């Protein structure tokens, strides 16, 4: 089930049932020790996961040996 499908299903529920779903999500987040942030309306939303240092290692390939060399296109400006 995608997030969009889940949101559409929740939107079909009456307000009191939507509040129960929100309370259940809050309880699940608390059970798993996931912090939540407060929105401008004063309601809590789950935090996005913070990136872990070094988790992107190997994603970008290797840099060329002349990476720090001046570019030919900017030769006139130097």
PDB file of N, CA, C and O in Angstrom:
ATOM      1  N   UNK A   1       0.851  -1.170   0.000  1.00  0.00           N
ATOM      2  CA  UNK A   1       0.000   0.000   0.000  1.00  0.00           C
ATOM      3  C   UNK A   1       0.898   1.236   0.000  1.00  0.00           C
ATOM      4  O   UNK A   1       1.818   1.344   0.798  1.00  0.00           O
ATOM      5  N   UNK A   2       0.608   2.171  -0.885  1.00  0.00           N
ATOM      6  CA  UNK A   2       1.401   3.393  -0.952  1.00  0.00           C
ATOM      7  C   UNK A   2       0.906   4.402   0.075  1.00  0.00           C
ATOM      8  O   UNK A   2      -0.206   4.288   0.599  1.00  0.00           O
ATOM      9  N   UNK A   3       1.725   5.388   0.337  1.00  0.00           N
ATOM     10  CA  UNK A   3       1.354   6.441   1.289  1.00  0.00           C
ATOM     11  C   UNK A   3       0.145   7.216   0.789  1.00  0.00           C
ATOM     12  O   UNK A   3      -0.735   7.571   1.574  1.00  0.00           O
ATOM     13  N   UNK A   4       0.095   7.463  -0.526  1.00  0.00           N
ATOM     14  CA  UNK A   4      -1.041   8.208  -1.084  1.00  0.00           C
ATOM     15  C   UNK A   4      -2.341   7.443  -0.896  1.00  0.00           C
ATOM     16  O   UNK A   4      -3.370   8.035  -0.564  1.00  0.00           O
ATOM     17  N   UNK A   5      -2.312   6.126  -1.097  1.00  0.00           N
ATOM     18  CA  UNK A   5      -3.505   5.306  -0.914  1.00  0.00           C
ATOM     19  C   UNK A   5      -3.946   5.333   0.543  1.00  0.00           C
ATOM     20  O   UNK A   5      -5.138   5.470   0.838  1.00  0.00           O
ATOM     21  N   UNK A   6      -2.993   5.224   1.437  1.00  0.00           N
ATOM     22  CA  UNK A   6      -3.304   5.253   2.861  1.00  0.00           C
ATOM     23  C   UNK A   6      -3.920   6.592   3.263  1.00  0.00           C
ATOM     24  O   UNK A   6      -4.905   6.636   4.009  1.00  0.00           O
ATOM     25  N   UNK A   7      -3.355   7.678   2.752  1.00  0.00           N
ATOM     26  CA  UNK A   7      -3.890   9.016   3.063  1.00  0.00           C
ATOM     27  C   UNK A   7      -5.312   9.155   2.534  1.00  0.00           C
ATOM     28  O   UNK A   7      -6.197   9.674   3.226  1.00  0.00           O
ATOM     29  N   UNK A   8      -5.561   8.684   1.312  1.00  0.00           N
ATOM     30  CA  UNK A   8      -6.915   8.768   0.749  1.00  0.00           C
ATOM     31  C   UNK A   8      -7.910   7.977   1.580  1.00  0.00           C
ATOM     32  O   UNK A   8      -9.039   8.412   1.796  1.00  0.00           O
ATOM     33  N   UNK A   9      -7.484   6.807   2.068  1.00  0.00           N
ATOM     34  CA  UNK A   9      -8.365   5.988   2.893  1.00  0.00           C
ATOM     35  C   UNK A   9      -8.680   6.696   4.214  1.00  0.00           C
ATOM     36  O   UNK A   9      -9.831   6.685   4.672  1.00  0.00           O
ATOM     37  N   UNK A  10      -7.679   7.320   4.804  1.00  0.00           N
ATOM     38  CA  UNK A  10      -7.891   8.034   6.067  1.00  0.00           C
ATOM     39  C   UNK A  10      -8.811   9.225   5.854  1.00  0.00           C
ATOM     40  O   UNK A  10      -9.674   9.516   6.691  1.00  0.00           O
ATOM     41  N   UNK A  11      -8.665   9.910   4.716  1.00  0.00           N
ATOM     42  CA  UNK A  11      -9.514  11.072   4.435  1.00  0.00           C
ATOM     43  C   UNK A  11     -10.984  10.690   4.279  1.00  0.00           C
ATOM     44  O   UNK A  11     -11.866  11.519   4.483  1.00  0.00           O
ATOM     45  N   UNK A  12     -11.269   9.443   3.924  1.00  0.00           N
ATOM     46  CA  UNK A  12     -12.650   8.994   3.788  1.00  0.00           C
ATOM     47  C   UNK A  12     -13.333   8.782   5.137  1.00  0.00           C
ATOM     48  O   UNK A  12     -14.556   8.765   5.220  1.00  0.00           O
ATOM     49  N   UNK A  13     -12.545   8.621   6.190  1.00  0.00           N
ATOM     50  CA  UNK A  13     -13.097   8.368   7.519  1.00  0.00           C
ATOM     51  C   UNK A  13     -13.676   9.639   8.128  1.00  0.00           C
ATOM     52  O   UNK A  13     -13.216  10.744   7.847  1.00  0.00           O
ATOM     53  N   UNK A  14     -14.658   9.501   9.020  1.00  0.00           N
ATOM     54  CA  UNK A  14     -15.162  10.660   9.763  1.00  0.00           C
ATOM     55  C   UNK A  14     -14.059  11.215  10.677  1.00  0.00           C
ATOM     56  O   UNK A  14     -13.082  10.531  10.990  1.00  0.00           O
ATOM     57  N   UNK A  15     -14.232  12.460  11.108  1.00  0.00           N
ATOM     58  CA  UNK A  15     -13.211  13.142  11.898  1.00  0.00           C
ATOM     59  C   UNK A  15     -12.823  12.389  13.163  1.00  0.00           C
ATOM     60  O   UNK A  15     -11.644  12.311  13.507  1.00  0.00           O
ATOM     61  N   UNK A  16     -13.813  11.827  13.865  1.00  0.00           N
ATOM     62  CA  UNK A  16     -13.483  11.125  15.110  1.00  0.00           C
ATOM     63  C   UNK A  16     -12.649   9.871  14.840  1.00  0.00           C
ATOM     64  O   UNK A  16     -11.750   9.528  15.608  1.00  0.00           O
ATOM     65  N   UNK A  17     -12.925   9.182  13.722  1.00  0.00           N
ATOM     66  CA  UNK A  17     -12.116   8.016  13.358  1.00  0.00           C
ATOM     67  C   UNK A  17     -10.714   8.436  12.916  1.00  0.00           C
ATOM     68  O   UNK A  17      -9.728   7.747  13.192  1.00  0.00           O
ATOM     69  N   UNK A  18     -10.614   9.586  12.229  1.00  0.00           N
ATOM     70  CA  UNK A  18      -9.302  10.098  11.845  1.00  0.00           C
ATOM     71  C   UNK A  18      -8.466  10.402  13.083  1.00  0.00           C
ATOM     72  O   UNK A  18      -7.268  10.147  13.114  1.00  0.00           O
ATOM     73  N   UNK A  19      -9.105  10.917  14.123  1.00  0.00           N
ATOM     74  CA  UNK A  19      -8.402  11.201  15.374  1.00  0.00           C
ATOM     75  C   UNK A  19      -7.904   9.907  16.012  1.00  0.00           C
ATOM     76  O   UNK A  19      -6.805   9.847  16.544  1.00  0.00           O
ATOM     77  N   UNK A  20      -8.700   8.846  15.937  1.00  0.00           N
ATOM     78  CA  UNK A  20      -8.277   7.552  16.475  1.00  0.00           C
ATOM     79  C   UNK A  20      -7.068   7.008  15.704  1.00  0.00           C
ATOM     80  O   UNK A  20      -6.152   6.444  16.301  1.00  0.00           O
ATOM     81  N   UNK A  21      -7.070   7.187  14.379  1.00  0.00           N
ATOM     82  CA  UNK A  21      -5.933   6.749  13.568  1.00  0.00           C
ATOM     83  C   UNK A  21      -4.692   7.541  13.964  1.00  0.00           C
ATOM     84  O   UNK A  21      -3.607   6.971  14.134  1.00  0.00           O
ATOM     85  N   UNK A  22      -4.845   8.836  14.146  1.00  0.00           N
ATOM     86  CA  UNK A  22      -3.711   9.671  14.560  1.00  0.00           C
ATOM     87  C   UNK A  22      -3.176   9.227  15.918  1.00  0.00           C
ATOM     88  O   UNK A  22      -1.966   9.117  16.117  1.00  0.00           O
ATOM     89  N   UNK A  23      -4.069   8.943  16.848  1.00  0.00           N
ATOM     90  CA  UNK A  23      -3.646   8.487  18.172  1.00  0.00           C
ATOM     91  C   UNK A  23      -2.906   7.155  18.095  1.00  0.00           C
ATOM     92  O   UNK A  23      -1.918   6.938  18.801  1.00  0.00           O
ATOM     93  N   UNK A  24      -3.366   6.256  17.229  1.00  0.00           N
ATOM     94  CA  UNK A  24      -2.708   4.967  17.066  1.00  0.00           C
ATOM     95  C   UNK A  24      -1.305   5.153  16.477  1.00  0.00           C
ATOM     96  O   UNK A  24      -0.349   4.511  16.919  1.00  0.00           O
ATOM     97  N   UNK A  25      -1.189   6.035  15.499  1.00  0.00           N
ATOM     98  CA  UNK A  25       0.130   6.306  14.905  1.00  0.00           C
ATOM     99  C   UNK A  25       1.066   6.892  15.953  1.00  0.00           C
ATOM    100  O   UNK A  25       2.236   6.505  16.043  1.00  0.00           O
ATOM    101  N   UNK A  26       0.557   7.820  16.761  1.00  0.00           N
ATOM    102  CA  UNK A  26       1.362   8.406  17.835  1.00  0.00           C
ATOM    103  C   UNK A  26       1.842   7.324  18.798  1.00  0.00           C
ATOM    104  O   UNK A  26       2.997   7.318  19.217  1.00  0.00           O
ATOM    105  N   UNK A  27       0.953   6.401  19.136  1.00  0.00           N
ATOM    106  CA  UNK A  27       1.319   5.318  20.059  1.00  0.00           C
ATOM    107  C   UNK A  27       2.387   4.415  19.449  1.00  0.00           C
ATOM    108  O   UNK A  27       3.328   3.997  20.129  1.00  0.00           O
ATOM    109  N   UNK A  28       2.258   4.111  18.150  1.00  0.00           N
ATOM    110  CA  UNK A  28       3.254   3.270  17.483  1.00  0.00           C
ATOM    111  C   UNK A  28       4.610   3.964  17.416  1.00  0.00           C
ATOM    112  O   UNK A  28       5.655   3.342  17.613  1.00  0.00           O
ATOM    113  N   UNK A  29       4.594   5.267  17.143  1.00  0.00           N
ATOM    114  CA  UNK A  29       5.853   6.020  17.101  1.00  0.00           C
ATOM    115  C   UNK A  29       6.521   6.043  18.479  1.00  0.00           C
ATOM    116  O   UNK A  29       7.731   5.874  18.597  1.00  0.00           O
ATOM    117  N   UNK A  30       5.704   6.232  19.505  1.00  0.00           N
ATOM    118  CA  UNK A  30       6.244   6.248  20.869  1.00  0.00           C
ATOM    119  C   UNK A  30       6.806   4.880  21.245  1.00  0.00           C
ATOM    120  O   UNK A  30       7.868   4.778  21.855  1.00  0.00           O
ATOM    121  N   UNK A  31       6.115   3.804  20.845  1.00  0.00           N
ATOM    122  CA  UNK A  31       6.555   2.451  21.140  1.00  0.00           C
ATOM    123  C   UNK A  31       7.917   2.169  20.513  1.00  0.00           C
ATOM    124  O   UNK A  31       8.749   1.485  21.087  1.00  0.00           O
ATOM    125  N   UNK A  32       8.154   2.708  19.323  1.00  0.00           N
ATOM    126  CA  UNK A  32       9.409   2.475  18.613  1.00  0.00           C
ATOM    127  C   UNK A  32      10.449   3.574  18.869  1.00  0.00           C
ATOM    128  O   UNK A  32      11.468   3.640  18.203  1.00  0.00           O
ATOM    129  N   UNK A  33      10.160   4.462  19.822  1.00  0.00           N
ATOM    130  CA  UNK A  33      11.061   5.554  20.194  1.00  0.00           C
ATOM    131  C   UNK A  33      11.414   6.451  19.017  1.00  0.00           C
ATOM    132  O   UNK A  33      12.568   6.849  18.838  1.00  0.00           O
ATOM    133  N   UNK A  34      10.431   6.755  18.186  1.00  0.00           N
ATOM    134  CA  UNK A  34      10.617   7.672  17.072  1.00  0.00           C
ATOM    135  C   UNK A  34      10.070   9.017  17.514  1.00  0.00           C
ATOM    136  O   UNK A  34       8.906   9.129  17.896  1.00  0.00           O
ATOM    137  N   UNK A  35      10.930  10.039  17.470  1.00  0.00           N
ATOM    138  CA  UNK A  35      10.513  11.371  17.882  1.00  0.00           C
ATOM    139  C   UNK A  35       9.517  11.942  16.891  1.00  0.00           C
ATOM    140  O   UNK A  35       9.450  11.539  15.746  1.00  0.00           O
ATOM    141  N   UNK A  36       8.742  12.896  17.324  1.00  0.00           N
ATOM    142  CA  UNK A  36       7.827  13.583  16.426  1.00  0.00           C
ATOM    143  C   UNK A  36       8.038  15.073  16.561  1.00  0.00           C
ATOM    144  O   UNK A  36       8.527  15.563  17.570  1.00  0.00           O
ATOM    145  N   UNK A  37       7.690  15.816  15.511  1.00  0.00           N
ATOM    146  CA  UNK A  37       7.832  17.265  15.517  1.00  0.00           C
ATOM    147  C   UNK A  37       6.448  17.882  15.530  1.00  0.00           C
ATOM    148  O   UNK A  37       5.468  17.257  15.135  1.00  0.00           O
ATOM    149  N   UNK A  38       6.358  19.118  15.972  1.00  0.00           N
ATOM    150  CA  UNK A  38       5.085  19.811  16.046  1.00  0.00           C
ATOM    151  C   UNK A  38       4.909  20.674  14.809  1.00  0.00           C
ATOM    152  O   UNK A  38       5.800  21.416  14.432  1.00  0.00           O
ATOM    153  N   UNK A  39       3.732  20.604  14.179  1.00  0.00           N
ATOM    154  CA  UNK A  39       3.440  21.420  13.007  1.00  0.00           C
ATOM    155  C   UNK A  39       2.930  22.773  13.456  1.00  0.00           C
ATOM    156  O   UNK A  39       2.739  23.039  14.645  1.00  0.00           O
ATOM    157  N   UNK A  40       2.643  23.639  12.494  1.00  0.00           N
ATOM    158  CA  UNK A  40       2.132  24.964  12.820  1.00  0.00           C
ATOM    159  C   UNK A  40       0.757  24.889  13.478  1.00  0.00           C
ATOM    160  O   UNK A  40       0.359  25.796  14.195  1.00  0.00           O
ATOM    161  N   UNK A  41       0.017  23.795  13.238  1.00  0.00           N
ATOM    162  CA  UNK A  41      -1.293  23.643  13.876  1.00  0.00           C
ATOM    163  C   UNK A  41      -1.175  23.091  15.293  1.00  0.00           C
ATOM    164  O   UNK A  41      -2.169  22.902  15.970  1.00  0.00           O
ATOM    165  N   UNK A  42       0.043  22.771  15.725  1.00  0.00           N
ATOM    166  CA  UNK A  42       0.231  22.230  17.058  1.00  0.00           C
ATOM    167  C   UNK A  42       0.102  20.724  17.112  1.00  0.00           C
ATOM    168  O   UNK A  42       0.122  20.140  18.175  1.00  0.00           O
ATOM    169  N   UNK A  43      -0.045  20.069  15.957  1.00  0.00           N
ATOM    170  CA  UNK A  43      -0.150  18.618  15.924  1.00  0.00           C
ATOM    171  C   UNK A  43       1.225  18.037  15.655  1.00  0.00           C
ATOM    172  O   UNK A  43       2.084  18.671  15.082  1.00  0.00           O
ATOM    173  N   UNK A  44       1.421  16.825  16.067  1.00  0.00           N
ATOM    174  CA  UNK A  44       2.716  16.176  15.895  1.00  0.00           C
ATOM    175  C   UNK A  44       2.785  15.431  14.576  1.00  0.00           C
ATOM    176  O   UNK A  44       1.812  14.835  14.141  1.00  0.00           O
ATOM    177  N   UNK A  45       3.949  15.483  13.952  1.00  0.00           N
ATOM    178  CA  UNK A  45       4.228  14.706  12.752  1.00  0.00           C
ATOM    179  C   UNK A  45       5.537  13.975  12.969  1.00  0.00           C
ATOM    180  O   UNK A  45       6.416  14.479  13.657  1.00  0.00           O
ATOM    181  N   UNK A  46       5.708  12.792  12.375  1.00  0.00           N
ATOM    182  CA  UNK A  46       6.965  12.062  12.571  1.00  0.00           C
ATOM    183  C   UNK A  46       8.146  12.778  11.925  1.00  0.00           C
ATOM    184  O   UNK A  46       7.998  13.416  10.893  1.00  0.00           O
ATOM    185  N   UNK A  47       9.307  12.706  12.564  1.00  0.00           N
ATOM    186  CA  UNK A  47      10.538  13.253  11.999  1.00  0.00           C
ATOM    187  C   UNK A  47      11.004  12.395  10.845  1.00  0.00           C
ATOM    188  O   UNK A  47      10.776  11.199  10.823  1.00  0.00           O
ATOM    189  N   UNK A  48      11.674  13.023   9.908  1.00  0.00           N
ATOM    190  CA  UNK A  48      12.332  12.248   8.875  1.00  0.00           C
ATOM    191  C   UNK A  48      13.609  11.696   9.476  1.00  0.00           C
ATOM    192  O   UNK A  48      14.191  12.282  10.373  1.00  0.00           O
ATOM    193  N   UNK A  49      14.050  10.560   8.981  1.00  0.00           N
ATOM    194  CA  UNK A  49      15.278   9.987   9.493  1.00  0.00           C
ATOM    195  C   UNK A  49      16.446  10.884   9.143  1.00  0.00           C
ATOM    196  O   UNK A  49      16.526  11.410   8.043  1.00  0.00           O
ATOM    197  N   UNK A  50      17.365  11.027  10.074  1.00  0.00           N
ATOM    198  CA  UNK A  50      18.557  11.811   9.827  1.00  0.00           C
ATOM    199  C   UNK A  50      19.577  10.934   9.108  1.00  0.00           C
ATOM    200  O   UNK A  50      19.711   9.753   9.415  1.00  0.00           O
ATOM    201  N   UNK A  51      20.289  11.519   8.149  1.00  0.00           N
ATOM    202  CA  UNK A  51      21.288  10.715   7.451  1.00  0.00           C
ATOM    203  C   UNK A  51      22.421  10.304   8.385  1.00  0.00           C
ATOM    204  O   UNK A  51      22.795  11.042   9.289  1.00  0.00           O
ATOM    205  N   UNK A  52      22.942   9.139   8.158  1.00  0.00           N
ATOM    206  CA  UNK A  52      24.045   8.621   8.957  1.00  0.00           C
ATOM    207  C   UNK A  52      25.340   8.932   8.222  1.00  0.00           C
ATOM    208  O   UNK A  52      25.448   8.710   7.013  1.00  0.00           O
ATOM    209  N   UNK A  53      26.318   9.458   8.944  1.00  0.00           N
ATOM    210  CA  UNK A  53      27.595   9.817   8.344  1.00  0.00           C
ATOM    211  C   UNK A  53      28.198   8.612   7.630  1.00  0.00           C
ATOM    212  O   UNK A  53      28.302   7.534   8.190  1.00  0.00           O
ATOM    213  N   UNK A  54      28.577   8.817   6.377  1.00  0.00           N
ATOM    214  CA  UNK A  54      29.209   7.761   5.603  1.00  0.00           C
ATOM    215  C   UNK A  54      28.237   6.845   4.884  1.00  0.00           C
ATOM    216  O   UNK A  54      28.659   5.920   4.195  1.00  0.00           O
ATOM    217  N   UNK A  55      26.929   7.086   5.000  1.00  0.00           N
ATOM    218  CA  UNK A  55      25.972   6.183   4.375  1.00  0.00           C
ATOM    219  C   UNK A  55      25.910   6.328   2.858  1.00  0.00           C
ATOM    220  O   UNK A  55      25.387   5.457   2.179  1.00  0.00           O
ATOM    221  N   UNK A  56      26.471   7.411   2.313  1.00  0.00           N
ATOM    222  CA  UNK A  56      26.457   7.605   0.865  1.00  0.00           C
ATOM    223  C   UNK A  56      27.742   7.177   0.192  1.00  0.00           C
ATOM    224  O   UNK A  56      27.959   7.456  -0.985  1.00  0.00           O
ATOM    225  N   UNK A  57      28.596   6.477   0.926  1.00  0.00           N
ATOM    226  CA  UNK A  57      29.886   6.068   0.388  1.00  0.00           C
ATOM    227  C   UNK A  57      29.695   5.199  -0.851  1.00  0.00           C
ATOM    228  O   UNK A  57      28.909   4.259  -0.848  1.00  0.00           O
ATOM    229  N   UNK A  58      30.407   5.551  -1.915  1.00  0.00           N
ATOM    230  CA  UNK A  58      30.351   4.790  -3.154  1.00  0.00           C
ATOM    231  C   UNK A  58      29.209   5.171  -4.075  1.00  0.00           C
ATOM    232  O   UNK A  58      29.068   4.603  -5.146  1.00  0.00           O
ATOM    233  N   UNK A  59      28.384   6.132  -3.698  1.00  0.00           N
ATOM    234  CA  UNK A  59      27.244   6.519  -4.530  1.00  0.00           C
ATOM    235  C   UNK A  59      27.660   7.358  -5.738  1.00  0.00           C
ATOM    236  O   UNK A  59      26.954   7.389  -6.738  1.00  0.00           O
ATOM    237  N   UNK A  60      28.766   8.072  -5.658  1.00  0.00           N
ATOM    238  CA  UNK A  60      29.088   9.051  -6.677  1.00  0.00           C
ATOM    239  C   UNK A  60      30.273   8.674  -7.546  1.00  0.00           C
ATOM    240  O   UNK A  60      30.741   9.476  -8.330  1.00  0.00           O
ATOM    241  N   UNK A  61      30.788   7.508  -7.427  1.00  0.00           N
ATOM    242  CA  UNK A  61      31.916   7.088  -8.247  1.00  0.00           C
ATOM    243  C   UNK A  61      33.187   7.800  -7.821  1.00  0.00           C
ATOM    244  O   UNK A  61      33.277   8.383  -6.747  1.00  0.00           O
ATOM    245  N   UNK A  62      34.169   7.788  -8.682  1.00  0.00           N
ATOM    246  CA  UNK A  62      35.451   8.389  -8.341  1.00  0.00           C
ATOM    247  C   UNK A  62      35.658   9.682  -9.101  1.00  0.00           C
ATOM    248  O   UNK A  62      35.191   9.837 -10.225  1.00  0.00           O
ATOM    249  N   UNK A  63      36.365  10.620  -8.475  1.00  0.00           N
ATOM    250  CA  UNK A  63      36.679  11.888  -9.123  1.00  0.00           C
ATOM    251  C   UNK A  63      37.900  11.713 -10.007  1.00  0.00           C
ATOM    252  O   UNK A  63      38.788  10.923  -9.720  1.00  0.00           O
ATOM    253  N   UNK A  64      37.934  12.499 -11.054  1.00  0.00           N
ATOM    254  CA  UNK A  64      39.090  12.431 -11.948  1.00  0.00           C
ATOM    255  C   UNK A  64      40.300  13.071 -11.269  1.00  0.00           C
ATOM    256  O   UNK A  64      40.165  13.873 -10.340  1.00  0.00           O
ATOM    257  N   UNK A  65      41.485  12.730 -11.754  1.00  0.00           N
ATOM    258  CA  UNK A  65      42.713  13.242 -11.158  1.00  0.00           C
ATOM    259  C   UNK A  65      42.848  14.753 -11.321  1.00  0.00           C
ATOM    260  O   UNK A  65      43.480  15.424 -10.502  1.00  0.00           O
ATOM    261  N   UNK A  66      42.263  15.328 -12.366  1.00  0.00           N
ATOM    262  CA  UNK A  66      42.387  16.767 -12.601  1.00  0.00           C
ATOM    263  C   UNK A  66      41.170  17.546 -12.083  1.00  0.00           C
ATOM    264  O   UNK A  66      40.867  18.627 -12.568  1.00  0.00           O
ATOM    265  N   UNK A  67      40.510  17.026 -11.084  1.00  0.00           N
ATOM    266  CA  UNK A  67      39.296  17.656 -10.559  1.00  0.00           C
ATOM    267  C   UNK A  67      39.545  19.089 -10.100  1.00  0.00           C
ATOM    268  O   UNK A  67      38.733  19.982 -10.337  1.00  0.00           O
ATOM    269  N   UNK A  68      40.662  19.351  -9.443  1.00  0.00           N
ATOM    270  CA  UNK A  68      40.952  20.678  -8.898  1.00  0.00           C
ATOM    271  C   UNK A  68      41.625  21.610  -9.906  1.00  0.00           C
ATOM    272  O   UNK A  68      41.881  22.774  -9.586  1.00  0.00           O
ATOM    273  N   UNK A  69      41.895  21.157 -11.092  1.00  0.00           N
ATOM    274  CA  UNK A  69      42.553  21.981 -12.103  1.00  0.00           C
ATOM    275  C   UNK A  69      41.574  23.015 -12.651  1.00  0.00           C
ATOM    276  O   UNK A  69      40.366  22.781 -12.711  1.00  0.00           O
ATOM    277  N   UNK A  70      42.098  24.193 -13.056  1.00  0.00           N
ATOM    278  CA  UNK A  70      41.217  25.218 -13.647  1.00  0.00           C
ATOM    279  C   UNK A  70      40.586  24.726 -14.949  1.00  0.00           C
ATOM    280  O   UNK A  70      41.192  23.962 -15.698  1.00  0.00           O
ATOM    281  N   UNK A  71      39.379  25.172 -15.205  1.00  0.00           N
ATOM    282  CA  UNK A  71      38.665  24.781 -16.412  1.00  0.00           C
ATOM    283  C   UNK A  71      39.086  25.665 -17.581  1.00  0.00           C
ATOM    284  O   UNK A  71      39.329  26.866 -17.418  1.00  0.00           O
ATOM    285  N   UNK A  72      39.143  25.086 -18.762  1.00  0.00           N
ATOM    286  CA  UNK A  72      39.525  25.833 -19.971  1.00  0.00           C
ATOM    287  C   UNK A  72      38.532  26.962 -20.247  1.00  0.00           C
ATOM    288  O   UNK A  72      38.910  28.024 -20.718  1.00  0.00           O
ATOM    289  N   UNK A  73      37.270  26.742 -19.953  1.00  0.00           N
ATOM    290  CA  UNK A  73      36.237  27.736 -20.251  1.00  0.00           C
ATOM    291  C   UNK A  73      36.442  29.029 -19.478  1.00  0.00           C
ATOM    292  O   UNK A  73      35.999  30.099 -19.921  1.00  0.00           O
ATOM    293  N   UNK A  74      37.086  28.982 -18.338  1.00  0.00           N
ATOM    294  CA  UNK A  74      37.283  30.166 -17.496  1.00  0.00           C
ATOM    295  C   UNK A  74      38.686  30.748 -17.628  1.00  0.00           C
ATOM    296  O   UNK A  74      39.063  31.630 -16.852  1.00  0.00           O
ATOM    297  N   UNK A  75      39.433  30.312 -18.595  1.00  0.00           N
ATOM    298  CA  UNK A  75      40.817  30.760 -18.780  1.00  0.00           C
ATOM    299  C   UNK A  75      40.873  32.277 -19.011  1.00  0.00           C
ATOM    300  O   UNK A  75      41.790  32.943 -18.532  1.00  0.00           O
ATOM    301  N   UNK A  76      39.917  32.840 -19.730  1.00  0.00           N
ATOM    302  CA  UNK A  76      39.895  34.287 -20.018  1.00  0.00           C
ATOM    303  C   UNK A  76      39.681  35.112 -18.764  1.00  0.00           C
ATOM    304  O   UNK A  76      40.020  36.300 -18.725  1.00  0.00           O
ATOM    305  N   UNK A  77      39.074  34.563 -17.751  1.00  0.00           N
ATOM    306  CA  UNK A  77      38.743  35.316 -16.545  1.00  0.00           C
ATOM    307  C   UNK A  77      39.833  35.221 -15.471  1.00  0.00           C
ATOM    308  O   UNK A  77      39.727  35.829 -14.430  1.00  0.00           O
ATOM    309  N   UNK A  78      40.866  34.459 -15.722  1.00  0.00           N
ATOM    310  CA  UNK A  78      41.911  34.271 -14.711  1.00  0.00           C
ATOM    311  C   UNK A  78      43.118  35.124 -15.009  1.00  0.00           C
ATOM    312  O   UNK A  78      43.454  35.508 -16.035  1.00  0.00           O
TER     313      UNK A  78
END
